[in-house]
CSV table of C-alpha atoms in Angstrom, one decimal:
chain,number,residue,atom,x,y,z
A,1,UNK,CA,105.8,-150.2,-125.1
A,2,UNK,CA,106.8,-150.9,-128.5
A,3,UNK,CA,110.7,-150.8,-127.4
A,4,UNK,CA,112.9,-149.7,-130.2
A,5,UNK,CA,111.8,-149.9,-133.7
A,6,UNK,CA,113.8,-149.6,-137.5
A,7,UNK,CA,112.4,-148.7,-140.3
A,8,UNK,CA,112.4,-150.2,-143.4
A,9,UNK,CA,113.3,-153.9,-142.8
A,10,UNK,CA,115.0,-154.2,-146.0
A,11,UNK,CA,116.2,-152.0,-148.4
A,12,UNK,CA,118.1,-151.9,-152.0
A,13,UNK,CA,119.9,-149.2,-153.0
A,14,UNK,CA,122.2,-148.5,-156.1
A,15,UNK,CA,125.7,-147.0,-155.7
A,16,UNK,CA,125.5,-143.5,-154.8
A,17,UNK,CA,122.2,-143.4,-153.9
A,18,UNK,CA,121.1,-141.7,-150.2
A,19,UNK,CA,118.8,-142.9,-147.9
A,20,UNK,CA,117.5,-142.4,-143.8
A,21,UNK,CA,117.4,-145.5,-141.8
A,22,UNK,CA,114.8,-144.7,-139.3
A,23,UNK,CA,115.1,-145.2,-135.3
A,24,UNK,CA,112.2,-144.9,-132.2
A,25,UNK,CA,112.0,-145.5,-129.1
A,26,UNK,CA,109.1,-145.6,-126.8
A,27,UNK,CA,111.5,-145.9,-123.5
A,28,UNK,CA,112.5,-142.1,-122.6
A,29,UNK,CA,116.3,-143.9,-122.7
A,30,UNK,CA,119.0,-141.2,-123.3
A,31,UNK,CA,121.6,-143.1,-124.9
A,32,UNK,CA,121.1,-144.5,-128.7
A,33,UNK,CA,123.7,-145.6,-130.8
A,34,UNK,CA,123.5,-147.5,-134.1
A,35,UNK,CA,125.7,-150.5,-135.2
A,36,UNK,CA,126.1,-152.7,-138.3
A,37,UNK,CA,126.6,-156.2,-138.2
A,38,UNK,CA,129.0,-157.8,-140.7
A,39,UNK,CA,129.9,-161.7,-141.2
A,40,UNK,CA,132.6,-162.8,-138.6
A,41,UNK,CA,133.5,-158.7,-137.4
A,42,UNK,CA,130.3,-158.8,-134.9
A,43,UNK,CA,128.7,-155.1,-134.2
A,44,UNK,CA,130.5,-152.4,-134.7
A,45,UNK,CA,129.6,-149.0,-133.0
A,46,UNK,CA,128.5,-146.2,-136.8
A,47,UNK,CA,127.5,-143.1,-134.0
A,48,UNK,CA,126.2,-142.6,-130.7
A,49,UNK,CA,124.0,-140.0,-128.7
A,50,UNK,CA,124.0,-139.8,-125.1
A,51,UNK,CA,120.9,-136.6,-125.3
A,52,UNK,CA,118.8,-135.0,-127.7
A,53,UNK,CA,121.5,-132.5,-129.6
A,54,UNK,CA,124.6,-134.8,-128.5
A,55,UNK,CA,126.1,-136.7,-130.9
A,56,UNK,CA,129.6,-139.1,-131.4
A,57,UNK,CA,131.6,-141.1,-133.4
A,58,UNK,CA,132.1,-144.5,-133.0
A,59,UNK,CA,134.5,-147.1,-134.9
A,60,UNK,CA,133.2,-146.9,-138.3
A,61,UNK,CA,131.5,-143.5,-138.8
A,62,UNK,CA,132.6,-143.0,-142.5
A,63,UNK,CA,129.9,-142.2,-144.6
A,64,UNK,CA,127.1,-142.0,-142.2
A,65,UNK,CA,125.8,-138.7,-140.6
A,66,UNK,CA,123.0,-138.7,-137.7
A,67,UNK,CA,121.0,-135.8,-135.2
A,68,UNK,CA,119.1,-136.6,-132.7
A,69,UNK,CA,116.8,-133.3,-132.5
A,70,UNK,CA,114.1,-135.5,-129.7
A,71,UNK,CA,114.6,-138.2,-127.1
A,72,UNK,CA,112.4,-140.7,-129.5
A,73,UNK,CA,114.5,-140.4,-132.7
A,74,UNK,CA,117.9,-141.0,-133.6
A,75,UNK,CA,118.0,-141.0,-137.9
A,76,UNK,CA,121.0,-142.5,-139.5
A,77,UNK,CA,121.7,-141.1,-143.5
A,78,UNK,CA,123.7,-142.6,-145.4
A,79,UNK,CA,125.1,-139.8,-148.5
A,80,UNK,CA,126.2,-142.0,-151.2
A,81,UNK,CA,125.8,-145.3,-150.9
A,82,UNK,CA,128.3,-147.8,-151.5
A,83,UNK,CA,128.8,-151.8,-151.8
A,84,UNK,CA,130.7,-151.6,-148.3
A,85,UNK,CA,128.2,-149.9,-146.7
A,86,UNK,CA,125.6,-153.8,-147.5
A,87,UNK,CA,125.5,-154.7,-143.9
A,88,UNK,CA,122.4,-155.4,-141.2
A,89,UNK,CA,122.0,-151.9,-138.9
A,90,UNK,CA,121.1,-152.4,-135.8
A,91,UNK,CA,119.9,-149.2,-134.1
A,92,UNK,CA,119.5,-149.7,-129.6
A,93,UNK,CA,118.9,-147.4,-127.1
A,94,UNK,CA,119.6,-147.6,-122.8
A,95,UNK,CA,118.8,-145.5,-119.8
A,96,UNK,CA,120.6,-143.2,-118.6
A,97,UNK,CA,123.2,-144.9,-116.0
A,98,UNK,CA,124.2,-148.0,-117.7
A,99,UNK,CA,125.8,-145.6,-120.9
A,100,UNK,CA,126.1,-147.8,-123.5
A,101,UNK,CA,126.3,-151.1,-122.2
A,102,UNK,CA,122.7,-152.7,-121.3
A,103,UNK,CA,121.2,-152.1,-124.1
A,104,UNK,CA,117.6,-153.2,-125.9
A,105,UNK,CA,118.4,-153.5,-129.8
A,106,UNK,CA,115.5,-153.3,-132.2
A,107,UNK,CA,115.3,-155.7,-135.2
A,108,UNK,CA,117.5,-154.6,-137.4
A,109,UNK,CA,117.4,-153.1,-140.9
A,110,UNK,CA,118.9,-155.6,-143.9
A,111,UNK,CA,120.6,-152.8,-146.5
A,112,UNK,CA,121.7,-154.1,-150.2
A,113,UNK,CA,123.8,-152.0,-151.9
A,114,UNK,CA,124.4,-152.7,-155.4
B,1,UNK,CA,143.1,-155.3,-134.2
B,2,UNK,CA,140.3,-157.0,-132.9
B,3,UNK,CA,139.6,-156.4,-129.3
B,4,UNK,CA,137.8,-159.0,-128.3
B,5,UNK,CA,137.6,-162.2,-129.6
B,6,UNK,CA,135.6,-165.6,-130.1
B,7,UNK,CA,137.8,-168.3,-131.4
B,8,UNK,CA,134.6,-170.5,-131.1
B,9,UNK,CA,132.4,-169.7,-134.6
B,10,UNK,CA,130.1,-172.4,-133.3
B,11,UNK,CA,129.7,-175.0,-130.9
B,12,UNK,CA,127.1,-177.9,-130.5
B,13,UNK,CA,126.3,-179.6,-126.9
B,14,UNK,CA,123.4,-182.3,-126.3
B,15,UNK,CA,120.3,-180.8,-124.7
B,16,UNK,CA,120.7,-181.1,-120.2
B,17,UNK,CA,124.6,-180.2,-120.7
B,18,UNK,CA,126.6,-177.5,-120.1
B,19,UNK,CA,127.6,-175.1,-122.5
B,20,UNK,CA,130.9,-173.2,-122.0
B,21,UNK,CA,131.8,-170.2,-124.6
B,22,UNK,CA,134.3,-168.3,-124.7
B,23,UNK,CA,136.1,-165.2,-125.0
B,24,UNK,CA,139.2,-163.4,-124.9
B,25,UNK,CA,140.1,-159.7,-124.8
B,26,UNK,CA,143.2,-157.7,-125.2
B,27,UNK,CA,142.9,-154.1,-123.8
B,28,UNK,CA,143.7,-153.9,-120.1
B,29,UNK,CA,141.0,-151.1,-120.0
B,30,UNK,CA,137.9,-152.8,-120.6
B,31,UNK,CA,136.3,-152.9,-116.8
B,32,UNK,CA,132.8,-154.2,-118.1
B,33,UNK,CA,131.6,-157.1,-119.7
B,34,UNK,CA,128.5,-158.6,-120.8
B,35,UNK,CA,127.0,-161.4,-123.0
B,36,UNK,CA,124.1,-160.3,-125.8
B,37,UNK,CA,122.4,-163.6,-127.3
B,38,UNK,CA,120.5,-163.0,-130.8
B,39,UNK,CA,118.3,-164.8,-132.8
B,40,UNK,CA,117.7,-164.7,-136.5
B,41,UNK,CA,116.1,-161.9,-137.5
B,42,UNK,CA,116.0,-160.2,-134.1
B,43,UNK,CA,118.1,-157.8,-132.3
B,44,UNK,CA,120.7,-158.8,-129.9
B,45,UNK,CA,119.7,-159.2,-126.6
B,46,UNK,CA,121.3,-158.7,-123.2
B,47,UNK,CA,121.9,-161.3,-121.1
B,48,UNK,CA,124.2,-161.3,-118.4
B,49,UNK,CA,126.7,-159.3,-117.4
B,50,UNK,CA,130.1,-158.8,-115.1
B,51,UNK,CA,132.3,-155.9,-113.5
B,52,UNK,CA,136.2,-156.6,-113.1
B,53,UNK,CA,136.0,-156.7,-109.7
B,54,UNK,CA,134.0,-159.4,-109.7
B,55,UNK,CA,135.0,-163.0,-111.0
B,56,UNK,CA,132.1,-164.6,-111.2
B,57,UNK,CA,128.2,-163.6,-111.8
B,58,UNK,CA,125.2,-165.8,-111.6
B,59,UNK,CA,121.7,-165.5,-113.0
B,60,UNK,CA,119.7,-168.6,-112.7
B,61,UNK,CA,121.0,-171.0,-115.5
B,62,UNK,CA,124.1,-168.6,-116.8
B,63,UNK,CA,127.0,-167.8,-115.0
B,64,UNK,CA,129.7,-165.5,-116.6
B,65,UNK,CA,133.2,-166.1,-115.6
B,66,UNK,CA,135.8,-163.4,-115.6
B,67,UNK,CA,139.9,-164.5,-115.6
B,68,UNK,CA,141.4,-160.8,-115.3
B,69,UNK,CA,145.2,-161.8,-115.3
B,70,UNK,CA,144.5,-163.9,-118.6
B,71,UNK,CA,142.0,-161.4,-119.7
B,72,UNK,CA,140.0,-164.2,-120.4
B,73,UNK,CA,135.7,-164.6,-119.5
B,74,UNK,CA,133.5,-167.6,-120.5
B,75,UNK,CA,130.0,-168.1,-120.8
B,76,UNK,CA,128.4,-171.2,-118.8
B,77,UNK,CA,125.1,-172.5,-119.9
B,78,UNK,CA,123.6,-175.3,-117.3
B,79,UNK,CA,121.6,-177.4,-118.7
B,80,UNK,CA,121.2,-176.2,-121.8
B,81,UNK,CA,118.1,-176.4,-123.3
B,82,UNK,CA,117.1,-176.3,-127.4
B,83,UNK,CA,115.7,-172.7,-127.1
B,84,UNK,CA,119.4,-171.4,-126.1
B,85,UNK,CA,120.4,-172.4,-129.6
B,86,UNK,CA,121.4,-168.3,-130.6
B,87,UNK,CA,124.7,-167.0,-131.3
B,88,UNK,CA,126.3,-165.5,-128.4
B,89,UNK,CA,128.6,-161.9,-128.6
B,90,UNK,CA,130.5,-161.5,-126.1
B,91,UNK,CA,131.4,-157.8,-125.5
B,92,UNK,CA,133.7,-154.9,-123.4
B,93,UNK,CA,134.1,-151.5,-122.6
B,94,UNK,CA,136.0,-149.2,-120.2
B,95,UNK,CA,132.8,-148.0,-118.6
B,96,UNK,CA,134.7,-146.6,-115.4
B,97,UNK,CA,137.2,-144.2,-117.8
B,98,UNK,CA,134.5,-143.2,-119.7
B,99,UNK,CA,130.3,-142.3,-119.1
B,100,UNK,CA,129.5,-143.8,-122.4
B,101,UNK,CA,131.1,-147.1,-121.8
B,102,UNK,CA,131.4,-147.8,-125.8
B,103,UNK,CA,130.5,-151.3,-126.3
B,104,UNK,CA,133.1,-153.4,-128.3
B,105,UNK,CA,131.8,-156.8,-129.8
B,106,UNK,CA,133.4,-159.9,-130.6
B,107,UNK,CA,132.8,-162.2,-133.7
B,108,UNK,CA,129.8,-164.3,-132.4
B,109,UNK,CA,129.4,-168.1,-131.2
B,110,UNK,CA,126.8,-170.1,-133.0
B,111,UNK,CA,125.5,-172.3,-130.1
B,112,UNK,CA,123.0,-175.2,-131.1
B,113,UNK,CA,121.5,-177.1,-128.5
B,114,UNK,CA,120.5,-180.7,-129.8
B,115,UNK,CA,117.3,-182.0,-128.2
């Protein structure tokens, strides 16, 4: 099992550009969410999905969109990049019973925006 | 308003003693609560974890306290070895209200263990 894997690692973008920060996983979990990680604020939930079709908000969903059309996948877009949006994503995924809380967290994805 | 919180950016403890981190939480709700440890360049990973019904949960060399009426848990760490040296989240949700049980973090403890 390769567990949860990101895609790119790291990544520069100007202002206002768009991108797709990619998300597997190998598990069959039902619940994925993605999270960015910001000096001294911790990880902060962008959007979960608790099934394939299902989709939430979390605490900072501004700017992102996501769809999770398979188990495997859970793509997170960003529409116009900004500076605010520079941050480390972390994308994780659990089994269905534990919702969000046991979660395996793959490597994360650096984003630069200038 | 931040949740949950680690007043503790880092801490430093000699190799064979305990480490204690903690972490303090204001919503009444939370009724879940678990540790994630992460090092550089990785994802967080989970480590231990405790319901409020419990006050205390032990796995081998960690042991998470939970202080409901001060809404208060800590971390223990005996002995800590170098390879501990991570930073710690502590985190909460309100798992029983809800079927998602929405994670929230706090800031992080930087833990170095000094051979």
């Amino acid at each position: 099992n390769a567990g949860v894997t990101q895609t790119p690692k790291f990544q520069v973008l100007k202002t206002g550009q768009s991108m797709t920060l990619q998300c597997a996983q190998d598990m069959n979990h039902e619940y994925m969410s993605w999270y960015r990680q910001d000096p001294g604020m911790g990880l902060r939930l962008i959007h979960y999905s608790v099934g394939a079709g299902i989709t939430d908000q979390g605490e900072v969903p501004n700017g992102y969109n996501v769809s999770r059309s398979t188990t495997e996948d859970f793509p997170l877009r960003l529409l116009s990049a900004a500076p605010s949006q520079t941050s480390v994503y972390f994308c994780a995924s659990s089994p269905e019973g534990t919702g969000l809380n046991e979660q395996f967290f793959g490597p994360g994805t650096r984003l630069t925006v200038l | 308003d931040q949740q949950v919180k680690q007043n503790s950016p880092s801490l430093s403890v000699q190799e064979g003693r305990i480490s204690i981190l903690n972490c303090d939480y204001t919503n009444s709700m939370f009724d879940y609560f678990l540790w994630y440890k992460k090092y550089p360049a990785e994802g967080p990973t989970f480590l231990i974890s405790i319901s409020s019904i419990k006050d205390k949960n032990e796995d081998g060399r960690f042991t998470v306290f939970l202080n409901k009426s001060a809404k208060h848990l800590s971390l223990h760490i005996v002995p800590s070895q170098p390879g501990d040296s991570a930073v710690y989240f502590c985190a909460a949700s309100s798992y029983g209200s809800s079927n998602t049980g929405k994670l929230i973090f706090g800031q992080g403890t930087t833990l170095q263990v000094k051979p």
